[in-house]
PDB file of N, CA and C in Angstrom:
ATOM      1  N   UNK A 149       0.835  -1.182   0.000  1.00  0.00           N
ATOM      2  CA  UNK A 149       0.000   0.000   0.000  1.00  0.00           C
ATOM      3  C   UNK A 149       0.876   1.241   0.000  1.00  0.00           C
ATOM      4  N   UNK A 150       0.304   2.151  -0.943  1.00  0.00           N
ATOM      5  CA  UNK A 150       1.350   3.433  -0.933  1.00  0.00           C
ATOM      6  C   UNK A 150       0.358   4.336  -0.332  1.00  0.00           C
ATOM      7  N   UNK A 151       1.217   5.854  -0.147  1.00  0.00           N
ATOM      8  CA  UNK A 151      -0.006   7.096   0.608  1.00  0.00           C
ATOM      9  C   UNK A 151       0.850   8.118   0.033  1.00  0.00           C
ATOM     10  N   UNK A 152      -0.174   9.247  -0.256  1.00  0.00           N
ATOM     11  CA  UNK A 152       0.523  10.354  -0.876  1.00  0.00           C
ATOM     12  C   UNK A 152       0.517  10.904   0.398  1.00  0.00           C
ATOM     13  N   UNK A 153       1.541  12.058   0.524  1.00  0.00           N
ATOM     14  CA  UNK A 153       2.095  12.592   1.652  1.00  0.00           C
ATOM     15  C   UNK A 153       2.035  14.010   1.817  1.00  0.00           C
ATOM     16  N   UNK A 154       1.540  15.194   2.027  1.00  0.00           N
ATOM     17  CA  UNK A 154       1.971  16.552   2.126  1.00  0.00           C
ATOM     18  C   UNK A 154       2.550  16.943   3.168  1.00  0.00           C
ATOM     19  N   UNK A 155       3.428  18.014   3.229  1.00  0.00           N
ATOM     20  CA  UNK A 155       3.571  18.309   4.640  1.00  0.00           C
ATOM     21  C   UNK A 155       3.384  20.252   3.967  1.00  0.00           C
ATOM     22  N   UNK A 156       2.417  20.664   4.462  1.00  0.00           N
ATOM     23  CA  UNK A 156       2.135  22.089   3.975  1.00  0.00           C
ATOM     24  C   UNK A 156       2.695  23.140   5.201  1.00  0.00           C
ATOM     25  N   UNK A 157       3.854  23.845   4.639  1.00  0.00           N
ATOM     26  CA  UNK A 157       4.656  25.037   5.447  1.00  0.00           C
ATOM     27  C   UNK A 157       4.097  26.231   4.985  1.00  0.00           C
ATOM     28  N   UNK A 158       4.653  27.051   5.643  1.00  0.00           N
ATOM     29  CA  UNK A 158       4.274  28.390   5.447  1.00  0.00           C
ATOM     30  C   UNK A 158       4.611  29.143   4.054  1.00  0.00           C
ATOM     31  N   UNK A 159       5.859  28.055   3.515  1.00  0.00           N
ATOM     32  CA  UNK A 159       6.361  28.955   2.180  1.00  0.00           C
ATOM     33  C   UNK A 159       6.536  27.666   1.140  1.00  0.00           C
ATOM     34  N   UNK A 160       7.121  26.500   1.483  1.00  0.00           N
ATOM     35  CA  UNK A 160       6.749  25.372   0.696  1.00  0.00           C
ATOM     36  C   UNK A 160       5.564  23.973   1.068  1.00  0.00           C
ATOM     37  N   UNK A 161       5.954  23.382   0.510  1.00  0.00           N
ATOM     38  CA  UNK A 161       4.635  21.836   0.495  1.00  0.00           C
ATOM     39  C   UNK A 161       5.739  21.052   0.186  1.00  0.00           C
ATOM     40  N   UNK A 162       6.066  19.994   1.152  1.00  0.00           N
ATOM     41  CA  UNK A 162       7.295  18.723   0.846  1.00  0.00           C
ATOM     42  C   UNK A 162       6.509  18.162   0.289  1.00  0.00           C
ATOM     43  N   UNK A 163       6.767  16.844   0.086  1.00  0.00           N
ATOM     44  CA  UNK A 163       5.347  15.778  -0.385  1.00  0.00           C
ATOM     45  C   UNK A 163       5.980  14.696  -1.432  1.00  0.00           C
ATOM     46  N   UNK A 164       5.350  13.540  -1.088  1.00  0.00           N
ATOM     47  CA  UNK A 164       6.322  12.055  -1.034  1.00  0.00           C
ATOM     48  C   UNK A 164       5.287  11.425  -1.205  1.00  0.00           C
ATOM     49  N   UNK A 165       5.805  10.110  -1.752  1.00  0.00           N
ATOM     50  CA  UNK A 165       4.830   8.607  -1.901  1.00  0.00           C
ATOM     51  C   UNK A 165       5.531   7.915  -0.800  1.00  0.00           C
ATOM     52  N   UNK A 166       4.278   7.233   0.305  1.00  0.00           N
ATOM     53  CA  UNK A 166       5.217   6.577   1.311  1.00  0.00           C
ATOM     54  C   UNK A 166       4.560   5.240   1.243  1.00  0.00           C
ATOM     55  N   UNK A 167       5.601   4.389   1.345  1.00  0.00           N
ATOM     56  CA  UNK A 167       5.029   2.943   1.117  1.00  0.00           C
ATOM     57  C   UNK A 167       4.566   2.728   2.891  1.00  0.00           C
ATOM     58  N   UNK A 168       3.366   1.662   3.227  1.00  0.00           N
ATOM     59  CA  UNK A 168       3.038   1.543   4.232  1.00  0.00           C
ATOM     60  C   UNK A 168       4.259   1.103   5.698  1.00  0.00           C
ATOM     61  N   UNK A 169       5.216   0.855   4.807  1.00  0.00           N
ATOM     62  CA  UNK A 169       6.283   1.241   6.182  1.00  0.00           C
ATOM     63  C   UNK A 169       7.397   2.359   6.651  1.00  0.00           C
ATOM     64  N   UNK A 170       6.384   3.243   5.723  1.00  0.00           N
ATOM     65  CA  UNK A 170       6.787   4.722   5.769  1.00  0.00           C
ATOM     66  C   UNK A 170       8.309   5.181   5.447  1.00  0.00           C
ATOM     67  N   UNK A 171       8.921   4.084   3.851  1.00  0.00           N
ATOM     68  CA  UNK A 171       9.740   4.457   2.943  1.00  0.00           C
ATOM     69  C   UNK A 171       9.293   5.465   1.963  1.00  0.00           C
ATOM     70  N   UNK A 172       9.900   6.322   1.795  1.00  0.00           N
ATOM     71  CA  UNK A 172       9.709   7.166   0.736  1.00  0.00           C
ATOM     72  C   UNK A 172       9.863   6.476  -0.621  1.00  0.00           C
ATOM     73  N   UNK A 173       8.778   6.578  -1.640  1.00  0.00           N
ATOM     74  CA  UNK A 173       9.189   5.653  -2.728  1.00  0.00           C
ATOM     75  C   UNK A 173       9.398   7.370  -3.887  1.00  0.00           C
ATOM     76  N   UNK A 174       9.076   8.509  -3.315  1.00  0.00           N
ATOM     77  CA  UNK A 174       8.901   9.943  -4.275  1.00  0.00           C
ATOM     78  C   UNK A 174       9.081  10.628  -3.336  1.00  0.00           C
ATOM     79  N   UNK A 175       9.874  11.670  -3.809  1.00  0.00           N
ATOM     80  CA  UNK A 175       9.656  13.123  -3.107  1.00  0.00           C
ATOM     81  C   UNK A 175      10.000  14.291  -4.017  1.00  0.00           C
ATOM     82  N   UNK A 176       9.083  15.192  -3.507  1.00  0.00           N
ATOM     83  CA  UNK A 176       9.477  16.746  -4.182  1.00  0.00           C
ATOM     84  C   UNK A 176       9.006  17.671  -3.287  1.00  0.00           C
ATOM     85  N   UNK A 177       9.147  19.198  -3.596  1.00  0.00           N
ATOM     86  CA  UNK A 177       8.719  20.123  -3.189  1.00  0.00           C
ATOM     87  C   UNK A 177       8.348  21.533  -3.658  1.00  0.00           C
ATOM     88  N   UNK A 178       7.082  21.919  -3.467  1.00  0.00           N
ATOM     89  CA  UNK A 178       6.320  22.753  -4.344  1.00  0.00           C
ATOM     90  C   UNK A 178       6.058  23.861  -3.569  1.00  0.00           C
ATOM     91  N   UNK A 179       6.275  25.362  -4.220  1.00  0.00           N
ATOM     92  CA  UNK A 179       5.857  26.953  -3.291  1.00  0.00           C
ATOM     93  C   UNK A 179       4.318  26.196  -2.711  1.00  0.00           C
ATOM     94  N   UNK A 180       4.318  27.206  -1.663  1.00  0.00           N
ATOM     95  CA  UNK A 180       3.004  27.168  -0.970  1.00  0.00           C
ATOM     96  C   UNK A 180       2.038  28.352  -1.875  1.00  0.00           C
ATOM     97  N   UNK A 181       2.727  29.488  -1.639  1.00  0.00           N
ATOM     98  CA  UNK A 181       2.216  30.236  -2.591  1.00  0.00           C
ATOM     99  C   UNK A 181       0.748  31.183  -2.506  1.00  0.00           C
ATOM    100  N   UNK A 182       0.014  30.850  -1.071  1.00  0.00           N
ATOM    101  CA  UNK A 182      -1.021  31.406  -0.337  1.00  0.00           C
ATOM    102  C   UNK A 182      -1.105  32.905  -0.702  1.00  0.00           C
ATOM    103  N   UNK A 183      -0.312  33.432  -0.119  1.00  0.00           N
ATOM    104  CA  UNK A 183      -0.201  35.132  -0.044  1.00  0.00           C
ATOM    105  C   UNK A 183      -0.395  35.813  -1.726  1.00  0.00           C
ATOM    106  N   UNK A 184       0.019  34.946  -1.961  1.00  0.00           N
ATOM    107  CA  UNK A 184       0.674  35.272  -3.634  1.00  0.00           C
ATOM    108  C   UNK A 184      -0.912  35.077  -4.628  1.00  0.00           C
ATOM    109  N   UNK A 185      -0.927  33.564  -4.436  1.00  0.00           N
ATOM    110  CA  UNK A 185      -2.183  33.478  -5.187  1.00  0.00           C
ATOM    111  C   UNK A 185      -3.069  32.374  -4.881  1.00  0.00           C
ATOM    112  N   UNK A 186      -4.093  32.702  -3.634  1.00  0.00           N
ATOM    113  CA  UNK A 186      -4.815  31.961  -2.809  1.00  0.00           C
ATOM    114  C   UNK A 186      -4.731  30.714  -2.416  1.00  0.00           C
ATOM    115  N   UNK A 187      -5.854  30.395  -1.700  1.00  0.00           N
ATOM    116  CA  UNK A 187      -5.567  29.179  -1.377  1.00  0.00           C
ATOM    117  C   UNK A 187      -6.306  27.962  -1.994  1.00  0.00           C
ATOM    118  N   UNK A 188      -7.193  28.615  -2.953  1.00  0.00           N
ATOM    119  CA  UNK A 188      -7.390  27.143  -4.084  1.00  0.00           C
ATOM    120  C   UNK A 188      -6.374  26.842  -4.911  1.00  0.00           C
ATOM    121  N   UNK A 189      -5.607  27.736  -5.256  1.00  0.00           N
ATOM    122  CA  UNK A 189      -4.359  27.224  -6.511  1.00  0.00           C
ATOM    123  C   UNK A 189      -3.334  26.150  -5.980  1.00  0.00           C
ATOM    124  N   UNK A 190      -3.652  25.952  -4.068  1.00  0.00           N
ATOM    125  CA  UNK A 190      -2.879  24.908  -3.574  1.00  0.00           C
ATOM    126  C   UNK A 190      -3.470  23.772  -3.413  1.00  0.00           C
ATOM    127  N   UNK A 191      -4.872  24.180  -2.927  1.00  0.00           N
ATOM    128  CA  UNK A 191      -5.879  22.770  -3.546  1.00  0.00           C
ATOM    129  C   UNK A 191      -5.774  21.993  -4.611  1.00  0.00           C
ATOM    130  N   UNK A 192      -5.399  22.814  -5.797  1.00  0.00           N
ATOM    131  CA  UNK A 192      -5.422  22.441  -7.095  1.00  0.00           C
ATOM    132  C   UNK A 192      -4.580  21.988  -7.563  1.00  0.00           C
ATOM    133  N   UNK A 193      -3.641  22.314  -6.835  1.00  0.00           N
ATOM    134  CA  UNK A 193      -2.137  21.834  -7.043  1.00  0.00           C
ATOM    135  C   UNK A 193      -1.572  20.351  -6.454  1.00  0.00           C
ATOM    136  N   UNK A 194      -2.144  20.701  -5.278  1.00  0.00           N
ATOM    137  CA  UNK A 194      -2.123  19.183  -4.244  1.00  0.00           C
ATOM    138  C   UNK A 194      -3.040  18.221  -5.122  1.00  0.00           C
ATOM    139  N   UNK A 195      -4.144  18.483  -5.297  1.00  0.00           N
ATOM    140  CA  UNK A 195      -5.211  17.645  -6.438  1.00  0.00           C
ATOM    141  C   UNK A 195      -4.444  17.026  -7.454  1.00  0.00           C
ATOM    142  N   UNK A 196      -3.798  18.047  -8.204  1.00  0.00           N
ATOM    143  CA  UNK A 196      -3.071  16.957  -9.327  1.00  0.00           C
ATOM    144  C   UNK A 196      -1.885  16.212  -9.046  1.00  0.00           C
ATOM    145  N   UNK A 197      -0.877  16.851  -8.188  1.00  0.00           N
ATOM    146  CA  UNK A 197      -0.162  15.942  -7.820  1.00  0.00           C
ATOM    147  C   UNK A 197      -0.690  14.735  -7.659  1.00  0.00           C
ATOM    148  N   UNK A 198      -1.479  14.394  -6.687  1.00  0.00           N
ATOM    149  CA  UNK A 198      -2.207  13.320  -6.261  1.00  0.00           C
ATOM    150  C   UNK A 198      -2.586  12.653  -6.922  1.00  0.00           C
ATOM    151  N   UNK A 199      -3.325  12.793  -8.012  1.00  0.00           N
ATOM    152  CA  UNK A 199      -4.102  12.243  -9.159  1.00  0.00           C
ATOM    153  C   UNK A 199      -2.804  11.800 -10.226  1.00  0.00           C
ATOM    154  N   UNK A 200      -1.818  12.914 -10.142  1.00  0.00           N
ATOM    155  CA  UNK A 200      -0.229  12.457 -11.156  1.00  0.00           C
ATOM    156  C   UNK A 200       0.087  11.139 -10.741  1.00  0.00           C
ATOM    157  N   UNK A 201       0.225  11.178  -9.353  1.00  0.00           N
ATOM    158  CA  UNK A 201       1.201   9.668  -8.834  1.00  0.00           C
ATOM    159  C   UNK A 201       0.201   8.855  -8.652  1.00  0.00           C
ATOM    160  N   UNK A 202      -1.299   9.050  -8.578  1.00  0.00           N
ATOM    161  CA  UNK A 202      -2.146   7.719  -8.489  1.00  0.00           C
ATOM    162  C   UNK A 202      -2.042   6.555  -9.123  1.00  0.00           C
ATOM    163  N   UNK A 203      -1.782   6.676 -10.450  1.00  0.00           N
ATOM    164  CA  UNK A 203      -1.883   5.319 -11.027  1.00  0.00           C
ATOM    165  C   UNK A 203      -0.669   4.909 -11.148  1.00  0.00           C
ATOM    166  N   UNK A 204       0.721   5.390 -10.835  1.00  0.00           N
ATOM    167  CA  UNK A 204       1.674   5.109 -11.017  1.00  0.00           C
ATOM    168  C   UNK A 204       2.105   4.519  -9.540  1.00  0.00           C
ATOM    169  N   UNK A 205       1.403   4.856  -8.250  1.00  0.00           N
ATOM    170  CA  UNK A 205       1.989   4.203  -7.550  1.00  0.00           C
ATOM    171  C   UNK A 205       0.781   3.843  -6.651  1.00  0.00           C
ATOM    172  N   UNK A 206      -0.498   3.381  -7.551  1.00  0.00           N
ATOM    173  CA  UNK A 206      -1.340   2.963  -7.162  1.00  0.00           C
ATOM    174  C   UNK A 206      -1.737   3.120  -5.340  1.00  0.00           C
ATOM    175  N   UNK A 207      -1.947   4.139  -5.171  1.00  0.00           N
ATOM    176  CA  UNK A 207      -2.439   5.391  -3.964  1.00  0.00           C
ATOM    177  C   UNK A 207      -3.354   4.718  -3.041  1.00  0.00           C
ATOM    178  N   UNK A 208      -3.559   4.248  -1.779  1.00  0.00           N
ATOM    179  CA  UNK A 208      -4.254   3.794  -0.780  1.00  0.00           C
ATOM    180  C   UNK A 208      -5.285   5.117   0.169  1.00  0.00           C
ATOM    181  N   UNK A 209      -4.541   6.114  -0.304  1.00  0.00           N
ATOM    182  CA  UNK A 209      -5.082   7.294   0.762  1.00  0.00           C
ATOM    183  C   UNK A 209      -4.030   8.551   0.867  1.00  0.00           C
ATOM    184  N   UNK A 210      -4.168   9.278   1.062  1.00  0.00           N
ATOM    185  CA  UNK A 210      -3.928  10.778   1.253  1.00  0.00           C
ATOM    186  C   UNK A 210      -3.177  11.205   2.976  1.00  0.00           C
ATOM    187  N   UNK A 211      -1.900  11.848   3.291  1.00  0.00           N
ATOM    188  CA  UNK A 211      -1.885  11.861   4.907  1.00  0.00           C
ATOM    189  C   UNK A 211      -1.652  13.204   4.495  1.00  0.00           C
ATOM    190  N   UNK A 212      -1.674  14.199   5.662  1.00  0.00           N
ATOM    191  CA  UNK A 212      -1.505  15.703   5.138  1.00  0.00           C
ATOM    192  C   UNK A 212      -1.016  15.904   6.950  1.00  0.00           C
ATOM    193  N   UNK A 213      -0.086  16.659   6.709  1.00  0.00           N
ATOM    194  CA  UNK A 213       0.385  17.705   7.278  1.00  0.00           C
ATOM    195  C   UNK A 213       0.449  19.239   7.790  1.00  0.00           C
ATOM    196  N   UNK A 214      -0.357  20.210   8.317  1.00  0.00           N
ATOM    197  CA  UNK A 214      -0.153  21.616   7.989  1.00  0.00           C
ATOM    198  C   UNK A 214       0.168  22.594   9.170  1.00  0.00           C
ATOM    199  N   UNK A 215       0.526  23.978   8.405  1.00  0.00           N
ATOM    200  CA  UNK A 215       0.527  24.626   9.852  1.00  0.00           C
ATOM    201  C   UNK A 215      -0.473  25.031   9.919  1.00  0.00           C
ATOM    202  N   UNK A 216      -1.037  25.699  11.173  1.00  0.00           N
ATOM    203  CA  UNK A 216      -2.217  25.697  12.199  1.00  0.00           C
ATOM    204  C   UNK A 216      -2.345  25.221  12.545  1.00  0.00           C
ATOM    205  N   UNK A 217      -3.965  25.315  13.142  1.00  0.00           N
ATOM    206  CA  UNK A 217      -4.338  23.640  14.260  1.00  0.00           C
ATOM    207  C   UNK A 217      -5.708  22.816  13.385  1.00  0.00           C
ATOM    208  N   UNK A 218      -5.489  21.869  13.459  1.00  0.00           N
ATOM    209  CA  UNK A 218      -6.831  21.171  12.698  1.00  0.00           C
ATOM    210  C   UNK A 218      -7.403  20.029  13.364  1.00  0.00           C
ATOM    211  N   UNK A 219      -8.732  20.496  13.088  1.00  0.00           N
ATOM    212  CA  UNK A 219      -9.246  19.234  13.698  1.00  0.00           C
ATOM    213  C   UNK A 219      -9.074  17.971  13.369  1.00  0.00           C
ATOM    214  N   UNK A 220      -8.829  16.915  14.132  1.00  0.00           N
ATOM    215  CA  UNK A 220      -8.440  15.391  13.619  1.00  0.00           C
ATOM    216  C   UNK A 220      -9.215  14.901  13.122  1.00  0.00           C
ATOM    217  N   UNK A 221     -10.802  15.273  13.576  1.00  0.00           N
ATOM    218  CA  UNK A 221     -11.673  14.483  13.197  1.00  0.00           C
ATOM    219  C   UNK A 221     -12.463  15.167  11.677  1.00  0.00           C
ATOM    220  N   UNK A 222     -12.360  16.306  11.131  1.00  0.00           N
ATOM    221  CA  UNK A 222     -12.791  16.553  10.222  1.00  0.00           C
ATOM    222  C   UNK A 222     -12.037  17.329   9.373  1.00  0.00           C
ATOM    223  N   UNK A 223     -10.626  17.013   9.199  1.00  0.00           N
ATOM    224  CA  UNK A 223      -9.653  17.833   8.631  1.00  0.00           C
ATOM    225  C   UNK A 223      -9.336  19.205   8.128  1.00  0.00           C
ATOM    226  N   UNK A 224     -10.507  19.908   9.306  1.00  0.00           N
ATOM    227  CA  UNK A 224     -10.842  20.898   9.017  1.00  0.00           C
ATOM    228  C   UNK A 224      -9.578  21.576   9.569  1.00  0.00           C
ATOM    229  N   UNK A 225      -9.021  23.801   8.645  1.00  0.00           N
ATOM    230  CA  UNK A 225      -7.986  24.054   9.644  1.00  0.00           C
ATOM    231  C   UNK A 225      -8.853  25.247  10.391  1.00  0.00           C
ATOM    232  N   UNK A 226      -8.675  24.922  11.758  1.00  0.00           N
ATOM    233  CA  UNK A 226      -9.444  25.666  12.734  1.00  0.00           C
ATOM    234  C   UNK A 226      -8.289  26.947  12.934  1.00  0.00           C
ATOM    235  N   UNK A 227      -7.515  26.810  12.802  1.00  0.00           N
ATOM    236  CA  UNK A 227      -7.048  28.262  13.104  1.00  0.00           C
ATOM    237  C   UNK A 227      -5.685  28.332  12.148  1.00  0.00           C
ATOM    238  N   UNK A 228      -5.533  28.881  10.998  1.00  0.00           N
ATOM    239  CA  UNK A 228      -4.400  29.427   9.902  1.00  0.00           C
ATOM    240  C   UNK A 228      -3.475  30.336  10.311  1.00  0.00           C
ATOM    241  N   UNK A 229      -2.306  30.216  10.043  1.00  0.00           N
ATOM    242  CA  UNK A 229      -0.929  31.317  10.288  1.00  0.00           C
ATOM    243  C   UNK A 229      -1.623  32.629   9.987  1.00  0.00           C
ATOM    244  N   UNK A 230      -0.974  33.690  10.555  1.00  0.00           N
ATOM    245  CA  UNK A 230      -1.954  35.604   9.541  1.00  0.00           C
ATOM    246  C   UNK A 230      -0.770  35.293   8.690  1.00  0.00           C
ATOM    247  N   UNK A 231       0.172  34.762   8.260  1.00  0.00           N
ATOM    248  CA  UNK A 231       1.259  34.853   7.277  1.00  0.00           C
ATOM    249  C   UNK A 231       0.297  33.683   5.637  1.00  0.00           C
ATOM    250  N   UNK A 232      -0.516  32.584   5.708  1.00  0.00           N
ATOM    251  CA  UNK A 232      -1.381  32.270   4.952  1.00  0.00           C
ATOM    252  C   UNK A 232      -2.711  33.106   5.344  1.00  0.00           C
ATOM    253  N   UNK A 233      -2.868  34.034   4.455  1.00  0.00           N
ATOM    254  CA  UNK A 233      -4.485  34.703   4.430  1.00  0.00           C
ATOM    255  C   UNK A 233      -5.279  33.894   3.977  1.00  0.00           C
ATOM    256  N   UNK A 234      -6.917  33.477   4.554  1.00  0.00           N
ATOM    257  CA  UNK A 234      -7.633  32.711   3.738  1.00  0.00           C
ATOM    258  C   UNK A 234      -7.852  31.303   3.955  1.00  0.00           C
ATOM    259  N   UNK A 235      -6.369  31.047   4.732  1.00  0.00           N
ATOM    260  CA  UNK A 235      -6.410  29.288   4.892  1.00  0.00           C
ATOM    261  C   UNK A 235      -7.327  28.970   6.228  1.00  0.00           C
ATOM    262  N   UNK A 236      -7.749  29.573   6.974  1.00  0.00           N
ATOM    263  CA  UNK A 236      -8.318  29.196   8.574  1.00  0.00           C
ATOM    264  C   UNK A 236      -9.918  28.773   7.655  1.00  0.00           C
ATOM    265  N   UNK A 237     -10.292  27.458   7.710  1.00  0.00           N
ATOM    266  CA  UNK A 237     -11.802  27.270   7.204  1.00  0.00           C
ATOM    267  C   UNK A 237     -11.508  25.876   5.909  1.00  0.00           C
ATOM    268  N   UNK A 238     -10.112  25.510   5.895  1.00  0.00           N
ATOM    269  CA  UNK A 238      -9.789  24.628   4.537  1.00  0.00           C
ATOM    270  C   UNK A 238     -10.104  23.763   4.687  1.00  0.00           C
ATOM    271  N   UNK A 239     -11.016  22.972   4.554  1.00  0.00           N
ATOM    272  CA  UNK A 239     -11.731  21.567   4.715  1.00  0.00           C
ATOM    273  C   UNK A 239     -10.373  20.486   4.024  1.00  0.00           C
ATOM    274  N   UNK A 240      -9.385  20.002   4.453  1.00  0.00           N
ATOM    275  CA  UNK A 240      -8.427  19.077   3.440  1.00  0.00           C
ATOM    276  C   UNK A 240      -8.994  18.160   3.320  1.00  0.00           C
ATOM    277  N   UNK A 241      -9.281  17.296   4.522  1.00  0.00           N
ATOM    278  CA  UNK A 241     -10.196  15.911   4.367  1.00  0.00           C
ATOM    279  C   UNK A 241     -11.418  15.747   3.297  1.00  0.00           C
ATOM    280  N   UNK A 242     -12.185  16.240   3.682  1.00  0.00           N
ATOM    281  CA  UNK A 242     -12.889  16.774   2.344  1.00  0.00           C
ATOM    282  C   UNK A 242     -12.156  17.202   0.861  1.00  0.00           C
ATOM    283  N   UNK A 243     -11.984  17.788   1.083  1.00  0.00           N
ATOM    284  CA  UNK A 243     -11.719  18.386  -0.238  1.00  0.00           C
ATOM    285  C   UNK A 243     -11.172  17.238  -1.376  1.00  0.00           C
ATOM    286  N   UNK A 244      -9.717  16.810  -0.070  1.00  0.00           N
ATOM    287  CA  UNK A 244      -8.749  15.872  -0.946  1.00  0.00           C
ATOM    288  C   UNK A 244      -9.308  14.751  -1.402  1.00  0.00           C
ATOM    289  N   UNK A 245     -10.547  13.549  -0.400  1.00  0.00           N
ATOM    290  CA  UNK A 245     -11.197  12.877  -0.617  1.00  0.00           C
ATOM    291  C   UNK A 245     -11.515  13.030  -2.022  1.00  0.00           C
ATOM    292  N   UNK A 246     -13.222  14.433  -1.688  1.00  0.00           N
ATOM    293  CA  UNK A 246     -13.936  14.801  -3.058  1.00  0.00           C
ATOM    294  C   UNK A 246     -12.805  14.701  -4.395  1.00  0.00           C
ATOM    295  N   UNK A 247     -11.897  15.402  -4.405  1.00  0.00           N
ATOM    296  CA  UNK A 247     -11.236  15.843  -6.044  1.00  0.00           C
ATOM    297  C   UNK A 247     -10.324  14.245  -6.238  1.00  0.00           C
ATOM    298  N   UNK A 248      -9.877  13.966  -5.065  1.00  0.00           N
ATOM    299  CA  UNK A 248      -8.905  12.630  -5.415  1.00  0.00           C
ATOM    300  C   UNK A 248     -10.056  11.200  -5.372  1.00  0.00           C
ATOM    301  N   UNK A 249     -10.551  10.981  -4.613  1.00  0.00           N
ATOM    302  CA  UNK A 249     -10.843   9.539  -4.497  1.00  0.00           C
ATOM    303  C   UNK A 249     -10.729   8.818  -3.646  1.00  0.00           C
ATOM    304  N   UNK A 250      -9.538   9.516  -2.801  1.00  0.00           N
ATOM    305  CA  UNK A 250      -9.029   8.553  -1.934  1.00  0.00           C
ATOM    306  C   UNK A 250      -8.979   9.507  -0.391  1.00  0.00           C
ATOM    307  N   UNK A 251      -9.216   8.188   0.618  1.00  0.00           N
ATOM    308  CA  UNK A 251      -9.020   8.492   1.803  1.00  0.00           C
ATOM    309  C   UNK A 251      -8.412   9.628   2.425  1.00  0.00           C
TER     310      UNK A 251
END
């Protein structure tokens, strides 16, 4: 089983394919880019990544990382950096589910 990986910072997004014993089988890293040009263009961005490495490393689920605080149970971010404008309210769990497919 593989899992796509984000870890979302204040200025970049790491983000890896991790095999279920949490080897990296991919990694890269992409601007965050919030301030600059909102926070769907990172949705959208995380979306295709995700959807890029799906069939290639046949994807079990989604783990995400971010700054603020989020709720565990609905991947909601309850409270966003003032350095990301916009991000406090980002449903990831949702979102990533809806556009990807996966967990």
């Amino acid at each position: 089983m593989n899992y796509m990986c984000f870890d979302i910072g204040g200025t970049s997004v790491k983000y890896g394919v991790a095999d279920e014993r949490g080897a990296l089988l991919l990694k890269g890293e992409t601007p965050t880019e919030i301030p600059e040009k909102g926070v769907q263009q990172l949705i959208d961005r995380l979306t295709a990544l995700t959807l890029r490495y799906h069939g290639e490393y046949h994807l079990q689920g989604i783990a995400v990382s971010t700054a603020g605080i989020v709720d565990p149970e609905t991947g909601v971010v309850l409270y966003g950096p003032k350095h990301l404008p916009g991000y406090t309210g980002t449903a990831w769990k949702e979102l990533l589910e809806k556009n990807c497919g996966l967990p």
